[in-house]
Structures are given as structure tokens and as C-alpha cells.
CSV table of C-alpha atoms and ligand atoms in Angstrom, one decimal:
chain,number,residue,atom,x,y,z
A,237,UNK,CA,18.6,426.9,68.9
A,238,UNK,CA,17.5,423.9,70.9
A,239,UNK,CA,15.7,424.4,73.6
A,240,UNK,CA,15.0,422.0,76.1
A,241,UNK,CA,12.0,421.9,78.6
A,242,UNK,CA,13.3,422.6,82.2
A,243,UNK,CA,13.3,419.1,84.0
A,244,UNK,CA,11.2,418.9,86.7
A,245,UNK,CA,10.6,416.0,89.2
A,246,UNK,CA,8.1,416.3,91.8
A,247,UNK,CA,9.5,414.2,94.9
A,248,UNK,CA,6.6,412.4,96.6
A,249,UNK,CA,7.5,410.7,100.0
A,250,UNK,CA,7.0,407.4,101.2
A,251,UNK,CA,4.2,407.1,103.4
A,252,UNK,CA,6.3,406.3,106.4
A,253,UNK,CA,7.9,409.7,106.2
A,254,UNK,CA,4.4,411.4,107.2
A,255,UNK,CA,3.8,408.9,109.9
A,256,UNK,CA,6.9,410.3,111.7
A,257,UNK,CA,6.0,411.8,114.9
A,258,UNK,CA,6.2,415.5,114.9
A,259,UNK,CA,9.7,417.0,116.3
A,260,UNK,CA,8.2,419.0,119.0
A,261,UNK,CA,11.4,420.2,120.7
A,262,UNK,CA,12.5,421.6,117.3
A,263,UNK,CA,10.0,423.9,118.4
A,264,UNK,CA,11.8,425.2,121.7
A,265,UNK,CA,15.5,425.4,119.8
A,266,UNK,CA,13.7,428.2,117.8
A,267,UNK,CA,12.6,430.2,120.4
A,268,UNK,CA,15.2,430.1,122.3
A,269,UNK,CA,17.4,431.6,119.4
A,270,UNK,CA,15.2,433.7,118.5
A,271,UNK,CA,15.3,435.2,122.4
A,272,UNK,CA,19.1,434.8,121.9
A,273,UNK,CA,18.9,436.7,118.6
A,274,UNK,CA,17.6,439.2,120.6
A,275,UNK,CA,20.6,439.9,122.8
A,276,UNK,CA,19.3,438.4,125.6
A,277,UNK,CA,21.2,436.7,128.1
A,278,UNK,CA,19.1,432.9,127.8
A,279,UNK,CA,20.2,430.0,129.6
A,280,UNK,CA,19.3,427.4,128.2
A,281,UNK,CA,18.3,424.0,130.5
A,282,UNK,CA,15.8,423.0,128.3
A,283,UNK,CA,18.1,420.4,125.9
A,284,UNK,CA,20.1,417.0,126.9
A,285,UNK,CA,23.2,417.8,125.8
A,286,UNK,CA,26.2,417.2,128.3
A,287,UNK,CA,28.1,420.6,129.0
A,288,UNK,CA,31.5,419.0,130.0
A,289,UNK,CA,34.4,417.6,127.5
A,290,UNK,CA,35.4,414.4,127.0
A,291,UNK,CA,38.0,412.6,129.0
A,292,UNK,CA,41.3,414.0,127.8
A,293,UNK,CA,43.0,410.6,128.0
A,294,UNK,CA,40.3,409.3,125.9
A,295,UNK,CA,40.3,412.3,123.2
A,296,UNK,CA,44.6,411.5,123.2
A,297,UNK,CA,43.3,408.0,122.5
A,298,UNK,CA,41.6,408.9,119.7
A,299,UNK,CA,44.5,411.7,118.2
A,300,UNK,CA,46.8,408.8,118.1
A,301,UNK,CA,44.6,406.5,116.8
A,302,UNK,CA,43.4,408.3,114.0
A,303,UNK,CA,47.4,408.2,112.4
A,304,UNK,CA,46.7,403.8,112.2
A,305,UNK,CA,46.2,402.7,108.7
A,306,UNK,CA,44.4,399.8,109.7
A,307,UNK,CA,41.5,402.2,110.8
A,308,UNK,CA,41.4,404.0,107.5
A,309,UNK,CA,39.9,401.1,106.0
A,310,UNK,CA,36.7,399.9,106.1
A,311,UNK,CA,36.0,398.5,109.7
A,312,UNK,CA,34.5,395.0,110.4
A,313,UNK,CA,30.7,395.1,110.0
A,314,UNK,CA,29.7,394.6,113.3
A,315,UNK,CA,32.5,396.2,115.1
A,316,UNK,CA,36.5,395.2,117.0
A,317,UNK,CA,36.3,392.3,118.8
A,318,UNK,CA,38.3,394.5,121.2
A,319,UNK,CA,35.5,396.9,121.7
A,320,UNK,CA,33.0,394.2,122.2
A,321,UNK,CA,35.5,392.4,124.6
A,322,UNK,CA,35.8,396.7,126.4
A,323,UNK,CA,32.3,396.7,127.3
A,324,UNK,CA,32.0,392.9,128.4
A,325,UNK,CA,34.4,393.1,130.9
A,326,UNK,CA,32.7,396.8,132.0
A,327,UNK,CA,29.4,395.2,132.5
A,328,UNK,CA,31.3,392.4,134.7
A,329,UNK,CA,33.0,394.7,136.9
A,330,UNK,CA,30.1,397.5,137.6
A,331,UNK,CA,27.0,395.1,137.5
A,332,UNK,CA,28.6,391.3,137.6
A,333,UNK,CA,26.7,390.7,134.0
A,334,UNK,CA,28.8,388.4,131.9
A,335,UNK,CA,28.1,389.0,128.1
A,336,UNK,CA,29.4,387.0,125.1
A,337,UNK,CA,31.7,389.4,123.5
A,338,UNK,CA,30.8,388.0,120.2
A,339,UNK,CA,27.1,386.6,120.5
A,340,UNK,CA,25.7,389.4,123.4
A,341,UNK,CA,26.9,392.5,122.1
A,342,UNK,CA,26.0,394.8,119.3
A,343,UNK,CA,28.2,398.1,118.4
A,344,UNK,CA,25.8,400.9,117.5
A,345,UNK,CA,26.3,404.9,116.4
A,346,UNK,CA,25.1,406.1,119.8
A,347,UNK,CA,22.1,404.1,121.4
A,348,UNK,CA,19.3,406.7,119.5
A,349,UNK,CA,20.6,404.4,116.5
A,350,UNK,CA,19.5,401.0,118.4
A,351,UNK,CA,16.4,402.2,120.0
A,352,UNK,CA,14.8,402.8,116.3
A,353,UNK,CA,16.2,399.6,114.9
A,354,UNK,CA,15.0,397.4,117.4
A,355,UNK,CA,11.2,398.5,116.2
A,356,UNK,CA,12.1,398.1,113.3
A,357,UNK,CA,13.8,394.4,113.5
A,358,UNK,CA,10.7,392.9,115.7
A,359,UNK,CA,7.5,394.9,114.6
A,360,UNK,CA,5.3,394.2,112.1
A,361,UNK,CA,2.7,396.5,110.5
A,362,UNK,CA,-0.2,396.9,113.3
A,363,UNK,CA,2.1,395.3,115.8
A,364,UNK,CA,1.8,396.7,119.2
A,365,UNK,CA,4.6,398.0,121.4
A,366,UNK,CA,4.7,399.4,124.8
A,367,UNK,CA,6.2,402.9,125.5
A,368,UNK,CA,6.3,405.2,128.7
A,369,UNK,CA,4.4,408.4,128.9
A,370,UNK,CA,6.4,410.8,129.6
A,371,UNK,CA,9.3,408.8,127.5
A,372,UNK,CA,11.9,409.6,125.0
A,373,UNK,CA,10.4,410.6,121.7
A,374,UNK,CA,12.9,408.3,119.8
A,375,UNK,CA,10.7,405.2,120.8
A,376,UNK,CA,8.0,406.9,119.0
A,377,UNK,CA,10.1,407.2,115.9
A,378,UNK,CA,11.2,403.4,115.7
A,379,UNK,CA,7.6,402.2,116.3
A,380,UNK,CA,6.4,404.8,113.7
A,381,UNK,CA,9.4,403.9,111.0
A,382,UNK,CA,8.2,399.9,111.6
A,383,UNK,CA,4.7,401.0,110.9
A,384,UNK,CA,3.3,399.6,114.7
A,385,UNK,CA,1.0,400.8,117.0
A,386,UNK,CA,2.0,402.6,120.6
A,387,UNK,CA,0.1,401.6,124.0
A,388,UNK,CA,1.1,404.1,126.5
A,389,UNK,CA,2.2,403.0,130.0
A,390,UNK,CA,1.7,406.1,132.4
A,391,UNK,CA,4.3,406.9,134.7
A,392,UNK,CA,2.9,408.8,137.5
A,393,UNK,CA,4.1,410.7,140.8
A,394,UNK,CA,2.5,407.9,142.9
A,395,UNK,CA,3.9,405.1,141.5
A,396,UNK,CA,7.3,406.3,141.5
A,397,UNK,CA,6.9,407.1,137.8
A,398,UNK,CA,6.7,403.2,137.4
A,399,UNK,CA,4.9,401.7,135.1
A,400,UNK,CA,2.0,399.9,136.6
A,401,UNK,CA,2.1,396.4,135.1
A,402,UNK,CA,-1.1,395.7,136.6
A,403,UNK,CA,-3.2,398.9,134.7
A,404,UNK,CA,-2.3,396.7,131.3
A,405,UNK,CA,-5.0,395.2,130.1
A,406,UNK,CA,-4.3,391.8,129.5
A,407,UNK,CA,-5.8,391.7,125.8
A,408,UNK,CA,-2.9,394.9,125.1
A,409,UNK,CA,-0.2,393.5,127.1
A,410,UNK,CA,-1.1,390.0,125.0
A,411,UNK,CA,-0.6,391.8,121.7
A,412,UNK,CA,2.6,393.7,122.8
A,413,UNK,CA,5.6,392.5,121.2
A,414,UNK,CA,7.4,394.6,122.6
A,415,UNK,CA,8.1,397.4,125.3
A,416,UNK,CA,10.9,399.9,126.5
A,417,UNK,CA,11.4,400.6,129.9
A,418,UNK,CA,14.1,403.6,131.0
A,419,UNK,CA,15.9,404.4,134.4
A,420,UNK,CA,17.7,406.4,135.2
A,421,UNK,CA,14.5,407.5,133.6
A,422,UNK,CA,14.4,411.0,130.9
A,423,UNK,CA,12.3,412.7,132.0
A,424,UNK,CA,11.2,412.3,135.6
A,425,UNK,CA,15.2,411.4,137.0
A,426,UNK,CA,13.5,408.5,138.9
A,427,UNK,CA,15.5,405.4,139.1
A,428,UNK,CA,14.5,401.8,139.6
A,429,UNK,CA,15.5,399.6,141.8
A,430,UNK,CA,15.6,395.4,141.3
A,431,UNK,CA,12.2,394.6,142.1
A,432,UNK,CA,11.1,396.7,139.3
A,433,UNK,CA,13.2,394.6,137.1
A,434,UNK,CA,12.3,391.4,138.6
A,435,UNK,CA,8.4,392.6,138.1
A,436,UNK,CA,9.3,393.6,133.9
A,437,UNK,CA,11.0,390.2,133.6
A,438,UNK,CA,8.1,388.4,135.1
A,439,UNK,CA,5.1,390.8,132.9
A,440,UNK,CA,7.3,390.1,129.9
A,441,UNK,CA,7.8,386.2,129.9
A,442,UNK,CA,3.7,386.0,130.9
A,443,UNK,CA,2.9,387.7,127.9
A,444,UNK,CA,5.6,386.9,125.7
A,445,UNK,CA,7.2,390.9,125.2
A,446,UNK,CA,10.8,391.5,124.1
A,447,UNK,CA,12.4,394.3,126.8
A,448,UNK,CA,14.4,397.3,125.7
A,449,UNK,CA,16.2,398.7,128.7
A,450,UNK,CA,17.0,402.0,128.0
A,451,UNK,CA,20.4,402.7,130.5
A,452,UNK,CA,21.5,405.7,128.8
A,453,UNK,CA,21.7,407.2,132.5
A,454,UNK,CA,22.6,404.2,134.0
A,455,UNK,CA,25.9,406.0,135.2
A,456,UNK,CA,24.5,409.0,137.3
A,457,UNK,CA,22.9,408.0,140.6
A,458,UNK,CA,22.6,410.1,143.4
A,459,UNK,CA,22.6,409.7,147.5
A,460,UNK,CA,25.2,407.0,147.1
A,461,UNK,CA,22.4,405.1,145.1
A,462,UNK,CA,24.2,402.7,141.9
A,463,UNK,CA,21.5,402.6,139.3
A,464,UNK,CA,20.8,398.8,139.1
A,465,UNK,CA,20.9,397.5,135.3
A,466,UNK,CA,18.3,395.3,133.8
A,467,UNK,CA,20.6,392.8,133.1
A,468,UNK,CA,21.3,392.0,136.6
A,469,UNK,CA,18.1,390.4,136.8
A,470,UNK,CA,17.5,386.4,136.8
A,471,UNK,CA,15.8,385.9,133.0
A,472,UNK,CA,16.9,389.4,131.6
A,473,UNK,CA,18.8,388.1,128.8
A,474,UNK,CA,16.5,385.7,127.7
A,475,UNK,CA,13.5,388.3,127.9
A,476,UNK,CA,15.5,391.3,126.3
A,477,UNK,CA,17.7,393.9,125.9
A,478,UNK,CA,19.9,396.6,127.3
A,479,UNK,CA,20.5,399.9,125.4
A,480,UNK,CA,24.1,402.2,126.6
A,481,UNK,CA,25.2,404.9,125.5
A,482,UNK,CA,28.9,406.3,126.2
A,483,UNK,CA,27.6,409.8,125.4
A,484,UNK,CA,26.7,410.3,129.3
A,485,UNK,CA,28.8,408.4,130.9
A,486,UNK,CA,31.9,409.9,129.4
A,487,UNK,CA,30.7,412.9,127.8
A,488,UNK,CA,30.9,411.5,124.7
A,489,UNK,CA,27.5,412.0,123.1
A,490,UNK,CA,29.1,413.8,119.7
A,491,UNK,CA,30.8,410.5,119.3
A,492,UNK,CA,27.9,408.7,118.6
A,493,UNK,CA,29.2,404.9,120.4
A,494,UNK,CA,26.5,402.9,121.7
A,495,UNK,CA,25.8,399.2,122.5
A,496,UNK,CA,23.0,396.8,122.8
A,497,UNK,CA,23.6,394.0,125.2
A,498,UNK,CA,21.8,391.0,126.1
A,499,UNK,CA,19.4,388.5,124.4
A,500,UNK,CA,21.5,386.9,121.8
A,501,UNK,CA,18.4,387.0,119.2
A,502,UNK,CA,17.4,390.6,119.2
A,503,UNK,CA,22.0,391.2,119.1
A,504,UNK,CA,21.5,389.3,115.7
A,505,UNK,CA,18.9,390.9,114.3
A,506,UNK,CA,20.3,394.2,115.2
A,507,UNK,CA,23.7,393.0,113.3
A,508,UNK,CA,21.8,391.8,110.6
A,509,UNK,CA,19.9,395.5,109.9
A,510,UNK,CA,23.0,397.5,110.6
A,511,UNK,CA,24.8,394.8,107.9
A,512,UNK,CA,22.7,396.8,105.5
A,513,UNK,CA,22.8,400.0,106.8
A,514,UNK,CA,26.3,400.7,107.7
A,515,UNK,CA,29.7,399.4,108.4
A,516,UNK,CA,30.2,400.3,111.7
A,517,UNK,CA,32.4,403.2,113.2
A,518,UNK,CA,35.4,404.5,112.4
A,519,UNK,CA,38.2,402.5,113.9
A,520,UNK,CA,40.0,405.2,115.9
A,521,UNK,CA,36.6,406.2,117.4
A,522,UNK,CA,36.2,402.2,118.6
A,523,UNK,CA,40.0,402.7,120.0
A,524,UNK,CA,38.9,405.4,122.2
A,525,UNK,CA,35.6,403.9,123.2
A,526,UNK,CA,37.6,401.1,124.4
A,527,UNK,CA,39.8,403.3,126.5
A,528,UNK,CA,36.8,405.0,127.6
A,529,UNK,CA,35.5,401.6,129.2
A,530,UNK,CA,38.6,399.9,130.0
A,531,UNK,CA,40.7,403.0,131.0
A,532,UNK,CA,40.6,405.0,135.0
A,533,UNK,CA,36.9,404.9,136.0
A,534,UNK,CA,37.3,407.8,138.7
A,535,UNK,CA,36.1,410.4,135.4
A,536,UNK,CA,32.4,408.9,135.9
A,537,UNK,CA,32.0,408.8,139.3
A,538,UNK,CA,33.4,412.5,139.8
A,539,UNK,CA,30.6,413.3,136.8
A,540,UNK,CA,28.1,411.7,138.8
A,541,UNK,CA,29.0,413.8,141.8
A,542,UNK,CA,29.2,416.8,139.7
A,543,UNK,CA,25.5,416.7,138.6
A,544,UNK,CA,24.5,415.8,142.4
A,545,UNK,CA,26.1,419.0,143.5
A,546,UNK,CA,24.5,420.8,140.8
A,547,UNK,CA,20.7,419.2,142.0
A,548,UNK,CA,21.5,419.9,145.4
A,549,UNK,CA,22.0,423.7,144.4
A,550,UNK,CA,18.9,424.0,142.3
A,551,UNK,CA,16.8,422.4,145.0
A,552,UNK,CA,18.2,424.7,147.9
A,553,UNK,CA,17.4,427.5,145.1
A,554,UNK,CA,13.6,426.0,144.8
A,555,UNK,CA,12.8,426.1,147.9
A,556,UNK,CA,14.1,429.7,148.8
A,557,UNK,CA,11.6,430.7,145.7
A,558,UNK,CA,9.0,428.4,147.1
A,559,UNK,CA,9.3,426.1,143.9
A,560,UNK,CA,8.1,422.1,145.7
A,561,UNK,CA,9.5,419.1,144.0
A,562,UNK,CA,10.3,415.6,144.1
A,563,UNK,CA,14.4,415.7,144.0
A,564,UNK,CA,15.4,412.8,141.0
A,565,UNK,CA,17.5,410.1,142.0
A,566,UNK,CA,19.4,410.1,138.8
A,567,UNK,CA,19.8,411.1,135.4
A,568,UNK,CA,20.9,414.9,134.7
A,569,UNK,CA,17.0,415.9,134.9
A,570,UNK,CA,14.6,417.7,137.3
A,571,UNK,CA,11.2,417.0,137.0
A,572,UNK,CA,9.3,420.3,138.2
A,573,UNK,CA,5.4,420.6,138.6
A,574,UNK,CA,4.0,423.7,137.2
A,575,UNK,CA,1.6,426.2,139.0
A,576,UNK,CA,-1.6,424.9,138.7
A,577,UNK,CA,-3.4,428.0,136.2
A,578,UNK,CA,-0.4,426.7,133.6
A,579,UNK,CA,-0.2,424.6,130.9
A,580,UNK,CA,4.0,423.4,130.4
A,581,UNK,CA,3.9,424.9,127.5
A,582,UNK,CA,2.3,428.0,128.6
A,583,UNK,CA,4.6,428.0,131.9
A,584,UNK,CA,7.7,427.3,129.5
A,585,UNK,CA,7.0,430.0,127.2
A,586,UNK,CA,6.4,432.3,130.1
A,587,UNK,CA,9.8,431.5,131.8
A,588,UNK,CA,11.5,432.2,128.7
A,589,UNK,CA,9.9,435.3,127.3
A,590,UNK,CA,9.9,436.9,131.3
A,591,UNK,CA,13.0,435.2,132.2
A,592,UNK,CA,15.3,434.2,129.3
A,593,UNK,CA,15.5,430.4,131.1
A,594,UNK,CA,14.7,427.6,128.6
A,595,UNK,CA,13.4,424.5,130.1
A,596,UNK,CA,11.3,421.4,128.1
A,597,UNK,CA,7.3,421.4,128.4
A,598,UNK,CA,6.6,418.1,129.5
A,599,UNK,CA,3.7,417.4,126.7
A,600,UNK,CA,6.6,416.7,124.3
A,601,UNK,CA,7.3,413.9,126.2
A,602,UNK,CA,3.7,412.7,126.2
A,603,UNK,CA,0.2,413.5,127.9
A,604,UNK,CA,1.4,412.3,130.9
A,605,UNK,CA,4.1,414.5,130.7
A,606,UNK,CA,1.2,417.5,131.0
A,607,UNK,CA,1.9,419.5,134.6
A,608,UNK,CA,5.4,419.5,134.1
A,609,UNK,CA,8.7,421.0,133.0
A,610,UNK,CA,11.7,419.4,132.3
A,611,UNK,CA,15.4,420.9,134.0
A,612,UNK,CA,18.5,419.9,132.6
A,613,UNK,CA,21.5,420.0,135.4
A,614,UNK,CA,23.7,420.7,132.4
A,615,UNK,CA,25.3,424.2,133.6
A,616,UNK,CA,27.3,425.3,136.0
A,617,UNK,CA,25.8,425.9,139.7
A,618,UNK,CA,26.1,429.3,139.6
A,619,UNK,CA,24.3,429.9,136.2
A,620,UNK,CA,21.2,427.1,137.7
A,621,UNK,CA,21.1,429.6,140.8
A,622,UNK,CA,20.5,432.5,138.7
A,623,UNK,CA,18.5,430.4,136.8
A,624,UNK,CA,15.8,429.7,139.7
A,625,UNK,CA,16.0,433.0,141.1
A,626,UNK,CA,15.0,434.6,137.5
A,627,UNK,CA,11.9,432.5,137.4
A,628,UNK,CA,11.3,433.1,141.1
A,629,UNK,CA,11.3,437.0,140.6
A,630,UNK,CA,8.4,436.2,138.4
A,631,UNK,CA,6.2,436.0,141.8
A,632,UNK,CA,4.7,432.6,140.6
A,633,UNK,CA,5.5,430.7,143.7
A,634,UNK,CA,5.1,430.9,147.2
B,926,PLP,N1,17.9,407.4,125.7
B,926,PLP,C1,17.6,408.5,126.4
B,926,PLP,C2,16.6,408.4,127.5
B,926,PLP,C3,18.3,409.7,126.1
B,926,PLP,O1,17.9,410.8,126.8
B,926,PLP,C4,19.2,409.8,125.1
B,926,PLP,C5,19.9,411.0,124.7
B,926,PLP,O2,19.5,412.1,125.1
B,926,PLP,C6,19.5,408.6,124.4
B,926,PLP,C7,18.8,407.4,124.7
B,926,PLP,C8,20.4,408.5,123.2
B,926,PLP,O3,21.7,408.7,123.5
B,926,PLP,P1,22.8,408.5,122.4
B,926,PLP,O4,22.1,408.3,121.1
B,926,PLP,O5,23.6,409.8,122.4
B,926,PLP,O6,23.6,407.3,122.8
């Protein structure tokens, strides 16, 4: 008989695949199972995952939708004209932006998708880009992926958890091509107002940076505050661009529909990558996504009062445990200090081992992020009560 040697490949990597920042939050899903596994009773505010369910009149949207042959085809590359036209007319009526359906707008599969393309469409090896600290770790993934290099901005308690335009120095802000801002901001829940966008427009032109406003909480404001957008600003659009998301505004984040909006350059270039990667989403999804923008707007605001309710709760529940911190003026997060002989990691793997409550250490957001943990509003009050009370049975505070 014939015998043949086994095949064997060995699968070597590119180099950009080890030059992905580590997934540190993959870390805290496996502990909290694992306390879960247990048959403890965990609750979990430690993830960014919105507990509510979509719109029913947009999930009907979608049901009918999904019957229309013209969706089971391959959709236009960069998206319907009528989903385009859906957030256009949005971004007129809640911020007075106008936006060229066709030139201004990019479709995207959830704004994650757009925030690692844009590094990758304006970076060059060695380029530098500007990032928060704390920030979202998927700006640290694009800038990786496009092979650049990451100057931190540190957003800190005294500044409002600002970035300090005037700490840059100028031979880094020169090289920066680029830099992401985010308010509503994940994770501190501080929100800007239009002098801080008037300030990022003025930074950016004088060193010539492209702006990627992250909005992905630009629907949930608090004490009858309206998160301002970036593109309200005089010289936005020729300075940058605006990342949202549906995925928080309507409870849609399993959907994966996002946008970029704004500078008609960075719209193209965004196009152009996407050309090659995909095809854009699947028609009945775009339907619904239209409906979702265009449809009764009364879902968002009551979401937005949901999650204040929800802050005002755990804050009444801090302060009966003796827990002090800054209240966030938006978002779905609380930004809590830990005691001072903690690290966040070591005060997150404390509250969950002594009081089956998951929350994020702030060091995976970034140095900066070091002192604090990260509270998602995403349960219901009572369960965020319980929550505070568990941890404040630990005798920590006070
Ligand atoms: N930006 C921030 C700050 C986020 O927290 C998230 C999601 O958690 C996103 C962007 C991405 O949202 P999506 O990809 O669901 O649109």
C-alpha cells in the first residue's frame, strides 16, 4: 500500500497579528463565568452591552423586510440611498448638521467597524495618532492594524476628563495625523460641551490632524443636558469626522449599523476600503435602520431617562455605603475611584470573588484609567441596589 506522509503546514502569522493590543477584558468575561460556573448569583456591570430589546416597531420593520427579494441580493456597495438620506435628515433635526446624503455619509457594520478603518485609511507605518487615556481599546486596534504609533492624551478628574490641548507638545501634536476624541465619553460618562469642540477644531486645523468623533453615546445625556455633536461646530467637517452607532441609541448593538459622517475625504476613503472588504449590510437590516432614525423618536428619549433613573439609584446607593463619586453626565457608565490601598484590578477582583459584582478595572482602558473602576447602568435598579450594597457589606468604605 501507498502511504502518504501526513500533510502538515505550520501557519505563521503576519506580523501585524502580534502587534494587536492585548484583549484585556477577555480576561474579566472568564472570571466572571467561572464565578458563575460556580453557582453564584454574579451580576455582571462590568461589560457594555445594552440590557433592553430593540424597538418593536423597528424589529416588525425588519420581519417584513426580510420577505423583499430585492434585499436578497447583493446590496449597493456603499449602502441605500434611503439609509443615507434616514440619517441626514436625523442629524438635521437633533443637531441642525446638514450632510450630503451621497458625499458625507458612510454606512458601516456598527461604528467598531469605522473606528479601525479610519487608522487604517490615513496612517502610515510610524505615523502618529492621538488617543485618550482612559479610551476605547478599539482605537488601539486600528492604530496597531495601520502599523502607527499612539501618543496618549490624559483625561483627568480636574480637567473634566478633557484632553488638555495645551500638555501636547508641539513637535507630537505636529506629527499627529490623526486623533479621536469621545463624549459622551466610555469610560468616565463625562460629556463635552461646544467649547470643547470649538477648542479640537482650532488644535486640529493648527497642526493639520484629521478628527474622529466618537458619538456612540451621543444619545444619553442626563440633567436635561443634549450631548452636543462635533459636527455642530464651525470647521468640523472640513477638520473630520463623526463616528454613530444605532447600537445605543436604539438598542440595536447586535445589529451591527453604524455611520461615519462628515468630511467628504475621510467618507471616500472609508467607501473605498469597505469596497474591498465588504458589500455593505443586508437590505432588510438597512430598512429597519431607517425606521429606527426616521420612525417615533420618544423610544430614545425614554432610554435616556431610563439609565438616569438607574444613575440616580446607584448614587443614592453610594452614598448610603459611603462610596464618593463624580455623577457622569452621560453615557451608560459610572466612573468610581477605588480605595486608595487598591489597585482596579485588585479592587475588581475583590468585588467579585467577595461580592459576585463584576465591574471593568480601569487599567484596561489605559494608565490613566489606574484608580478606577468602570459601572455599567445596564441592569435594572433593583439588581444595581443590591449591587452597591454587596460591595458595601465588604466594610471598604466609610
Ligand atoms: N465607541 C464606544 C466608545 C463604545 O463604547 C462602543 C461600544 O461599546 C463603540 C464605539 C462601538 O459601537 P458599535 O460597534 O456597536 O457601533
Amino acid at each position: 500500500m501507498n502511504s502518504k506522509p501526513p500533510i502538515q503546514v505550520s501557519i505563521h502569522p503576519a506580523d501585524r497579528m502580534s502587534g494587536l493590543p492585548a484583549q484585556f477584558f477577555a480576561g474579566l468575561v472568564r472570571k466572571a463565568n467561572a464565578q458563575t460556573a460556580k453557582g453564584r448569583d454574579v451580576i455582571n456591570l462590568g461589560q457594555g452591552n445594552p440590557d433592553q430589546p430593540t424597538p418593536s416597531h423597528i424589529v416588525h420593520r425588519l420581519q417584513a423586510a426580510a420577505a423583499n427579494p430585492l434585499y436578497h441580493k447583493y446590496p449597493p456597495f456603499s449602502g441605500f440611498t434611503f439609509l443615507k438620506e434616514a440619517v441626514a435628515n436625523r442629524y438635521q433635526e437633533d443637531y441642525g448638521v446638514e450632510l450630503d446624503p451621497e458625499k458625507e455619509v458612510a454606512v458601516l457594520f456598527g461604528g467598531k467597524t469605522g473606528l479601525v478603518e479610519i487608522s487604517q485609511c490615513l496612517l502610515n507605518p510610524g505615523d502618529v495618532c492621538l488617543v485618550p487615556d482612559p479610551g476605547y481599546p478599539d482605537y488601539w486596534s486600528g492604530v496597531a492594524l495601520a502599523g502607527g504609533v499612539m501618543e496618549y492624551m490624559p483625561l483627568v478628574a480636574d480637567n473634566g476628563f478633557l484632553p488638555d490641548y495645551s500638555a501636547i507638545p508641539a513637535p507630537i501634536a505636529n506629527k499627529a495625523k490623526l486623533m479621536f476624541i469621545n463624549y459622551p465619553n466610555n469610560p468616565t460618562g463625562a460629556v463635552a460641551g461646544s467649547d470643547f469642540y470649538a477648542r479640537t477644531v482650532e488644535f486640529a486645523a493648527k497642526h493639520g490632524i484629521a478628527v474622529a468623533s466618537d458619538f456612540a453615546y451621543g444619545a444619553i445625556g442626563f440633567d436635561g443636558q443634549k450631548p452636543a455633536s462635533f459636527l455642530q461646530t464651525p470647521g468640523a467637517k472640513e477638520t473630520g469626522v463623526e463616528f454613530y452607532t444605532l447600537s445605543k441609541t436604539y438598542n440595536m448593538a447586535g445589529w451591527r449599523v453604524g455611520f461615519a459622517l462628515g468630511n467628504a475625504d475621510i467618507v471616500h476613503l472609508i467607501n473605498l476600503i469597505q469596497d474591498h472588504y465588504y458589500c455593505s449590510l443586508f437590505g432588510g437590516i438597512q430598512e429597519a435602520a431607517a425606521e429606527a432614525l426616521n420612525g417615533p423618536q420618544n423610544c430614545v428619549a425614554e432610554l435616556s431617562s431610563m439609565y438616569e433613573a438607574r444613575r440616580n439609584t446607584v448614587y443614592k446607593a453610594l452614598q448610603q455605603i459611603g462610596w464618593e463619586a463624580q455623577k457622569p453626565g452621560g453615557s451608560f457608565f459610572c466612573w468610581l475611584p477605588v480605595p486608595s490601598d487598591h489597585t482596579s484590578a485588585s479592587f475588581a477582583d475583590l468585588v467579585l470573588e467577595q461580592a459576585d459584582v463584576v465591574l471593568a478595572p480601569g487599567i484596561g482602558f489605559g494608565n490613566h484609567g489606574e484608580g478606577y473602576v468602570r459601572l455599567g447602568l445596564l441592569a435594572s435598579e433593583a439588581r444595581l441596589e443590591e449591587a452597591i450594597h454587596r460591595i458595601g457589606r465588604l466594610g471598604l468604605f466609610g
